[in-house]
Each structure stands twice: as C-alpha cells, then as structure tokens.
PDB file of C-alpha atoms in Angstrom:
ATOM      1  CA  MET A   1      72.662 230.112  68.222  1.00  0.00           C
ATOM      2  CA  ASN A   2      71.329 230.166  64.662  1.00  0.00           C
ATOM      3  CA  ASN A   3      74.823 230.903  63.393  1.00  0.00           C
ATOM      4  CA  PHE A   4      76.164 227.876  65.294  1.00  0.00           C
ATOM      5  CA  LEU A   5      73.467 225.592  63.802  1.00  0.00           C
ATOM      6  CA  ASN A   6      74.076 226.922  60.333  1.00  0.00           C
ATOM      7  CA  THR A   7      77.800 226.368  60.759  1.00  0.00           C
ATOM      8  CA  SER A   8      77.228 222.814  62.033  1.00  0.00           C
ATOM      9  CA  VAL A   9      74.961 221.982  59.111  1.00  0.00           C
ATOM     10  CA  PHE A  10      77.515 223.389  56.700  1.00  0.00           C
ATOM     11  CA  LEU A  11      80.359 221.385  58.251  1.00  0.00           C
ATOM     12  CA  ALA A  12      78.294 218.198  58.207  1.00  0.00           C
ATOM     13  CA  ALA A  13      77.444 218.680  54.554  1.00  0.00           C
ATOM     14  CA  LEU A  14      81.069 219.426  53.752  1.00  0.00           C
ATOM     15  CA  ILE A  15      82.313 216.314  55.582  1.00  0.00           C
ATOM     16  CA  GLY A  16      79.697 214.168  53.857  1.00  0.00           C
ATOM     17  CA  ALA A  17      80.618 215.473  50.451  1.00  0.00           C
ATOM     18  CA  THR A  18      84.300 214.881  51.179  1.00  0.00           C
ATOM     19  CA  ALA A  19      83.601 211.281  52.261  1.00  0.00           C
ATOM     20  CA  ILE A  20      81.547 210.600  49.141  1.00  0.00           C
ATOM     21  CA  HIS A  21      84.298 212.037  46.969  1.00  0.00           C
ATOM     22  CA  ALA A  22      86.917 209.933  48.733  1.00  0.00           C
ATOM     23  CA  GLN A  23      84.824 206.789  48.363  1.00  0.00           C
ATOM     24  CA  THR A  24      84.247 207.505  44.684  1.00  0.00           C
ATOM     25  CA  SER A  25      87.967 208.071  44.144  1.00  0.00           C
ATOM     26  CA  GLU A  26      88.800 204.816  45.947  1.00  0.00           C
ATOM     27  CA  THR A  27      86.262 202.932  43.831  1.00  0.00           C
ATOM     28  CA  ASN A  28      87.699 204.418  40.657  1.00  0.00           C
ATOM     29  CA  ASP A  29      91.221 203.481  41.772  1.00  0.00           C
ATOM     30  CA  ASN A  30      90.114 199.894  42.460  1.00  0.00           C
ATOM     31  CA  THR A  31      88.418 199.719  39.072  1.00  0.00           C
ATOM     32  CA  VAL A  32      91.573 200.915  37.337  1.00  0.00           C
ATOM     33  CA  THR A  33      93.646 198.360  39.289  1.00  0.00           C
ATOM     34  CA  VAL A  34      91.317 195.474  38.397  1.00  0.00           C
ATOM     35  CA  GLU A  35      91.278 196.507  34.743  1.00  0.00           C
ATOM     36  CA  ALA A  36      95.072 196.704  34.761  1.00  0.00           C
ATOM     37  CA  GLU A  37      95.337 193.245  36.297  1.00  0.00           C
ATOM     38  CA  GLU A  38      92.902 191.777  33.776  1.00  0.00           C
ATOM     39  CA  SER A  39      94.890 193.249  30.915  1.00  0.00           C
ATOM     40  CA  GLU A  40      97.945 191.338  32.173  1.00  0.00           C
ATOM     41  CA  LEU A  41      96.201 187.954  32.322  1.00  0.00           C
ATOM     42  CA  SER A  42      97.404 185.242  29.944  1.00  0.00           C
ATOM     43  CA  LEU A  43      94.826 183.445  27.835  1.00  0.00           C
ATOM     44  CA  GLY A  44      97.222 180.539  27.327  1.00  0.00           C
ATOM     45  CA  GLU A  45      98.266 178.766  24.182  1.00  0.00           C
ATOM     46  CA  GLU A  46      97.795 175.308  22.764  1.00  0.00           C
ATOM     47  CA  ALA A  47     100.001 172.870  24.695  1.00  0.00           C
ATOM     48  CA  THR A  48     101.496 170.999  21.771  1.00  0.00           C
ATOM     49  CA  PRO A  49     104.865 169.243  22.210  1.00  0.00           C
ATOM     50  CA  ARG A  50     107.877 171.117  20.882  1.00  0.00           C
ATOM     51  CA  VAL A  51     111.017 169.850  19.197  1.00  0.00           C
ATOM     52  CA  GLY A  52     113.098 167.944  21.728  1.00  0.00           C
ATOM     53  CA  GLU A  53     110.210 167.266  24.092  1.00  0.00           C
ATOM     54  CA  THR A  54     109.009 163.784  25.027  1.00  0.00           C
ATOM     55  CA  TYR A  55     105.364 162.840  24.663  1.00  0.00           C
ATOM     56  CA  ILE A  56     103.253 159.699  25.003  1.00  0.00           C
ATOM     57  CA  LYS A  57     102.380 158.506  21.522  1.00  0.00           C
ATOM     58  CA  GLU A  58     100.412 155.373  22.431  1.00  0.00           C
ATOM     59  CA  VAL A  59      99.455 153.270  25.443  1.00  0.00           C
ATOM     60  CA  PHE A  60      99.362 149.465  25.362  1.00  0.00           C
ATOM     61  CA  GLY A  61      98.024 148.014  28.582  1.00  0.00           C
ATOM     62  CA  ASP A  62     100.578 148.951  31.247  1.00  0.00           C
ATOM     63  CA  TRP A  63     103.171 150.093  28.712  1.00  0.00           C
ATOM     64  CA  LYS A  64     103.561 153.588  27.286  1.00  0.00           C
ATOM     65  CA  MET A  65     105.317 154.338  24.031  1.00  0.00           C
ATOM     66  CA  ARG A  66     107.171 157.613  24.557  1.00  0.00           C
ATOM     67  CA  CYS A  67     108.661 159.472  21.609  1.00  0.00           C
ATOM     68  CA  VAL A  68     110.750 162.603  21.133  1.00  0.00           C
ATOM     69  CA  ILE A  69     109.632 165.355  18.757  1.00  0.00           C
ATOM     70  CA  VAL A  70     112.159 165.990  15.972  1.00  0.00           C
ATOM     71  CA  GLU A  71     112.179 168.533  13.172  1.00  0.00           C
ATOM     72  CA  GLU A  72     112.277 165.869  10.479  1.00  0.00           C
ATOM     73  CA  GLY A  73     112.690 162.135  10.095  1.00  0.00           C
ATOM     74  CA  ALA A  74     111.565 159.290  12.323  1.00  0.00           C
ATOM     75  CA  GLU A  75     110.979 160.068  15.978  1.00  0.00           C
ATOM     76  CA  PRO A  76     113.062 158.021  18.458  1.00  0.00           C
ATOM     77  CA  CYS A  77     110.683 156.039  20.663  1.00  0.00           C
ATOM     78  CA  GLN A  78     110.940 153.771  23.710  1.00  0.00           C
ATOM     79  CA  LEU A  79     108.592 151.684  25.813  1.00  0.00           C
ATOM     80  CA  TYR A  80     108.196 152.933  29.364  1.00  0.00           C
ATOM     81  CA  GLN A  81     106.738 151.659  32.622  1.00  0.00           C
ATOM     82  CA  LEU A  82     106.826 153.035  36.160  1.00  0.00           C
ATOM     83  CA  LEU A  83     107.450 150.350  38.788  1.00  0.00           C
ATOM     84  CA  MET A  84     105.654 150.385  42.136  1.00  0.00           C
ATOM     85  CA  ASP A  85     106.298 148.546  45.373  1.00  0.00           C
ATOM     86  CA  SER A  86     103.641 146.687  47.376  1.00  0.00           C
ATOM     87  CA  ASN A  87     102.525 149.998  48.928  1.00  0.00           C
ATOM     88  CA  GLU A  88     102.001 151.653  45.524  1.00  0.00           C
ATOM     89  CA  ASN A  89     105.087 153.840  45.942  1.00  0.00           C
ATOM     90  CA  SER A  90     107.023 154.777  42.807  1.00  0.00           C
ATOM     91  CA  VAL A  91     110.394 153.045  43.115  1.00  0.00           C
ATOM     92  CA  ALA A  92     111.925 152.423  39.698  1.00  0.00           C
ATOM     93  CA  GLU A  93     111.509 152.989  35.973  1.00  0.00           C
ATOM     94  CA  ALA A  94     111.945 150.600  33.064  1.00  0.00           C
ATOM     95  CA  ILE A  95     112.693 151.659  29.490  1.00  0.00           C
ATOM     96  CA  LEU A  96     112.796 149.124  26.661  1.00  0.00           C
ATOM     97  CA  PHE A  97     113.927 149.587  23.061  1.00  0.00           C
ATOM     98  CA  PRO A  98     114.583 147.221  20.126  1.00  0.00           C
ATOM     99  CA  LEU A  99     118.088 146.554  18.808  1.00  0.00           C
ATOM    100  CA  SER A 100     118.834 145.966  15.162  1.00  0.00           C
ATOM    101  CA  ASP A 101     122.565 145.256  15.147  1.00  0.00           C
ATOM    102  CA  GLY A 102     122.101 141.520  14.613  1.00  0.00           C
ATOM    103  CA  GLY A 103     123.552 140.496  17.967  1.00  0.00           C
ATOM    104  CA  LYS A 104     122.169 137.964  20.415  1.00  0.00           C
ATOM    105  CA  ALA A 105     120.310 140.681  22.286  1.00  0.00           C
ATOM    106  CA  LYS A 106     117.226 141.673  20.308  1.00  0.00           C
ATOM    107  CA  ALA A 107     116.176 144.436  22.684  1.00  0.00           C
ATOM    108  CA  GLY A 108     117.753 146.532  25.386  1.00  0.00           C
ATOM    109  CA  MET A 109     116.313 147.604  28.706  1.00  0.00           C
ATOM    110  CA  THR A 110     117.417 150.250  31.176  1.00  0.00           C
ATOM    111  CA  ILE A 111     116.107 150.025  34.733  1.00  0.00           C
ATOM    112  CA  THR A 112     116.572 153.017  37.029  1.00  0.00           C
ATOM    113  CA  THR A 113     116.571 152.400  40.793  1.00  0.00           C
ATOM    114  CA  PRO A 114     116.988 154.776  43.784  1.00  0.00           C
ATOM    115  CA  LEU A 115     120.423 156.029  44.814  1.00  0.00           C
ATOM    116  CA  GLU A 116     120.195 154.132  48.114  1.00  0.00           C
ATOM    117  CA  THR A 117     120.450 150.801  46.266  1.00  0.00           C
ATOM    118  CA  LEU A 118     123.123 148.285  47.314  1.00  0.00           C
ATOM    119  CA  LEU A 119     125.068 147.979  44.062  1.00  0.00           C
ATOM    120  CA  THR A 120     127.042 144.870  45.002  1.00  0.00           C
ATOM    121  CA  ALA A 121     123.815 142.894  45.442  1.00  0.00           C
ATOM    122  CA  GLN A 122     122.981 143.527  41.775  1.00  0.00           C
ATOM    123  CA  LEU A 123     119.452 143.412  40.358  1.00  0.00           C
ATOM    124  CA  THR A 124     117.558 140.170  39.830  1.00  0.00           C
ATOM    125  CA  MET A 125     114.712 139.583  37.395  1.00  0.00           C
ATOM    126  CA  ASN A 126     112.577 136.613  36.408  1.00  0.00           C
ATOM    127  CA  VAL A 127     109.334 136.146  34.486  1.00  0.00           C
ATOM    128  CA  ASP A 128     106.517 134.594  36.513  1.00  0.00           C
ATOM    129  CA  ASP A 129     107.934 131.408  38.105  1.00  0.00           C
ATOM    130  CA  ALA A 130     110.936 130.978  35.803  1.00  0.00           C
ATOM    131  CA  PRO A 131     114.484 131.034  37.237  1.00  0.00           C
ATOM    132  CA  GLY A 132     115.892 134.522  37.679  1.00  0.00           C
ATOM    133  CA  ARG A 133     119.042 136.244  36.452  1.00  0.00           C
ATOM    134  CA  ARG A 134     121.331 138.810  38.053  1.00  0.00           C
ATOM    135  CA  TYR A 135     122.353 142.004  36.309  1.00  0.00           C
ATOM    136  CA  PRO A 136     125.077 144.441  37.456  1.00  0.00           C
ATOM    137  CA  TYR A 137     124.587 148.164  37.853  1.00  0.00           C
ATOM    138  CA  SER A 138     126.344 150.213  35.192  1.00  0.00           C
ATOM    139  CA  TRP A 139     126.544 153.613  36.894  1.00  0.00           C
ATOM    140  CA  CYS A 140     124.759 156.066  39.179  1.00  0.00           C
ATOM    141  CA  SER A 141     123.888 159.740  38.763  1.00  0.00           C
ATOM    142  CA  GLN A 142     121.806 162.284  40.646  1.00  0.00           C
ATOM    143  CA  VAL A 143     118.711 160.651  39.139  1.00  0.00           C
ATOM    144  CA  GLY A 144     119.451 157.137  40.397  1.00  0.00           C
ATOM    145  CA  CYS A 145     121.375 153.959  39.600  1.00  0.00           C
ATOM    146  CA  PHE A 146     121.109 152.270  36.223  1.00  0.00           C
ATOM    147  CA  VAL A 147     121.069 148.669  35.054  1.00  0.00           C
ATOM    148  CA  ARG A 148     121.507 148.081  31.331  1.00  0.00           C
ATOM    149  CA  LEU A 149     120.515 144.613  30.237  1.00  0.00           C
ATOM    150  CA  GLY A 150     119.969 142.785  26.966  1.00  0.00           C
ATOM    151  CA  LEU A 151     116.912 140.709  26.113  1.00  0.00           C
ATOM    152  CA  THR A 152     117.310 137.710  23.825  1.00  0.00           C
ATOM    153  CA  ALA A 153     114.636 136.308  21.541  1.00  0.00           C
ATOM    154  CA  GLU A 154     113.846 133.788  24.283  1.00  0.00           C
ATOM    155  CA  ASP A 155     113.486 136.580  26.841  1.00  0.00           C
ATOM    156  CA  LEU A 156     111.120 138.491  24.576  1.00  0.00           C
ATOM    157  CA  ALA A 157     109.060 135.360  23.972  1.00  0.00           C
ATOM    158  CA  ALA A 158     108.765 134.913  27.743  1.00  0.00           C
ATOM    159  CA  PHE A 159     107.696 138.542  28.105  1.00  0.00           C
ATOM    160  CA  LYS A 160     104.965 138.041  25.508  1.00  0.00           C
ATOM    161  CA  LYS A 161     103.636 134.922  27.209  1.00  0.00           C
ATOM    162  CA  GLY A 162     104.121 136.020  30.808  1.00  0.00           C
ATOM    163  CA  VAL A 163     102.039 137.961  33.288  1.00  0.00           C
ATOM    164  CA  ARG A 164     104.793 139.914  35.010  1.00  0.00           C
ATOM    165  CA  ALA A 165     108.544 140.175  35.408  1.00  0.00           C
ATOM    166  CA  ASN A 166     109.605 140.092  39.045  1.00  0.00           C
ATOM    167  CA  ILE A 167     112.397 142.549  39.811  1.00  0.00           C
ATOM    168  CA  SER A 168     114.256 142.638  43.117  1.00  0.00           C
ATOM    169  CA  VAL A 169     116.549 145.406  44.377  1.00  0.00           C
ATOM    170  CA  VAL A 170     118.339 145.571  47.734  1.00  0.00           C
ATOM    171  CA  PRO A 171     118.324 148.836  49.735  1.00  0.00           C
ATOM    172  CA  ALA A 172     121.729 149.756  51.140  1.00  0.00           C
ATOM    173  CA  GLN A 173     120.249 150.600  54.550  1.00  0.00           C
ATOM    174  CA  GLU A 174     118.032 147.500  54.804  1.00  0.00           C
ATOM    175  CA  GLN A 175     119.989 144.731  53.137  1.00  0.00           C
ATOM    176  CA  ALA A 176     117.908 141.983  54.732  1.00  0.00           C
ATOM    177  CA  GLN A 177     114.721 143.344  53.168  1.00  0.00           C
ATOM    178  CA  PRO A 178     114.888 143.328  49.352  1.00  0.00           C
ATOM    179  CA  VAL A 179     112.294 145.432  47.551  1.00  0.00           C
ATOM    180  CA  ASN A 180     110.244 143.356  45.126  1.00  0.00           C
ATOM    181  CA  LEU A 181     108.808 145.133  42.104  1.00  0.00           C
ATOM    182  CA  ALA A 182     106.411 143.874  39.453  1.00  0.00           C
ATOM    183  CA  LEU A 183     107.001 144.794  35.822  1.00  0.00           C
ATOM    184  CA  SER A 184     103.595 144.209  34.268  1.00  0.00           C
ATOM    185  CA  LEU A 185     103.608 142.404  30.926  1.00  0.00           C
ATOM    186  CA  THR A 186     100.012 143.344  30.126  1.00  0.00           C
ATOM    187  CA  GLY A 187      99.981 144.777  26.616  1.00  0.00           C
ATOM    188  CA  PHE A 188     103.630 143.950  25.972  1.00  0.00           C
ATOM    189  CA  THR A 189     103.058 141.995  22.753  1.00  0.00           C
ATOM    190  CA  ALA A 190     101.259 144.891  21.062  1.00  0.00           C
ATOM    191  CA  ALA A 191     103.636 147.439  22.576  1.00  0.00           C
ATOM    192  CA  TYR A 192     106.728 145.647  21.310  1.00  0.00           C
ATOM    193  CA  ALA A 193     105.258 145.235  17.825  1.00  0.00           C
ATOM    194  CA  ALA A 194     104.534 148.971  17.749  1.00  0.00           C
ATOM    195  CA  ILE A 195     107.994 149.976  18.942  1.00  0.00           C
ATOM    196  CA  VAL A 196     109.655 147.712  16.363  1.00  0.00           C
ATOM    197  CA  ALA A 197     107.514 149.231  13.612  1.00  0.00           C
ATOM    198  CA  ALA A 198     108.376 152.749  14.794  1.00  0.00           C
ATOM    199  CA  THR A 199     112.129 152.090  14.933  1.00  0.00           C
ATOM    200  CA  PRO A 200     113.933 152.564  11.602  1.00  0.00           C
ATOM    201  CA  GLU A 201     116.305 149.807  10.551  1.00  0.00           C
ATOM    202  CA  GLN A 202     119.961 150.704  10.845  1.00  0.00           C
TER     203      GLN A 202
END
C-alpha cells in the first residue's frame, strides 16, 4: 500500500513537472514568434511624391491644381474637378489647362464621362442661364468617354463671373433621362490665374 502511494505521488510529480516544462516551452516558442514578427514590421517612410507621380499643389475653392513631379524644369499642371450628380455620386471629371498657341481657344478642357454614355447625343454645357453648346465625344477607352473642347476668352470670362457650368450627358440605357452635372466655378478666377502662371510660355 505504501509503495502504491509513493508511486502515485511520484507519477503525479512527474506529470506536473512535464506539464510545467511543456507550458514553459510553449511560452518561449510564442515569445520567439512574436519577436520574429515584430522584427519584420515596417516602420514606413515619408510619403513624398516621386518623379512621374501626380500631386495636388494648391486648392482654389472647388478647383484643385494637380501637377506632375519632374526631375527638372517646370512641372506640368492642370486644374481638376470631380463632377457629382444630384445624389452626390461621382459621375465625371473635368480637367482644364491654358493654351498658348495664339489661337481662338485660350484654354482647353477634357471632360471624362462613363462608358455607358450615348455618344450621338453629344455633351451640352452652359454657364448659369446662358444658352448652351454641344460638344462631340472624341474617343472612349476603358476609363470612359472623352470630350475635348476649347474655351474662348469669352467663355473664360463667363466662367470667372458665373456660379456654375451646367453639363448634361445622356445615358445609353436611359436616353429619356439626361444626367445633369454641375461644374462649380467657385474659386475659378484664382485657380485660372495660378495655372496660367505655372504654365511656361511656348
């Protein structure tokens, strides 16, 4: 009987010691794993634009002046605005840039619309309550469909005095329901002056 008790006590002590050793080993393994994971963590780096990347140089009201980083020389810049529908959905983009070739058009604008646009309906635009004009689509890509239009000195003057340019596009699947977009002219005067100053004369 005493031998059985002694054997039981010995086995219990042995099992306990084995469990403690196993737990200690598991803890050590976890510690090594955590330390290994921490050693692989990135501390990050300063997120400065690189050559060829586009960044927002300045904001003028609802217009953003976006420029491209270059190794040397003047950075090419454009004015940018994202166009929303009445439900605040992003629908189109407008990019504006000055022209210096001495032609009737003093600035150019590219408007990008969704691929589902009815091209034959063209795009219409007017400032505030002024009569509108139609502009044809130039081409489409995987990004969307593009309208390239020229702005005369009179058009630019209207932009500077106006509140918004009303843009209308026709969806191919819902031709009876044109989508009306508002191109805000808030900040345009300062934005255009800045983009002209940033554009080198050719």
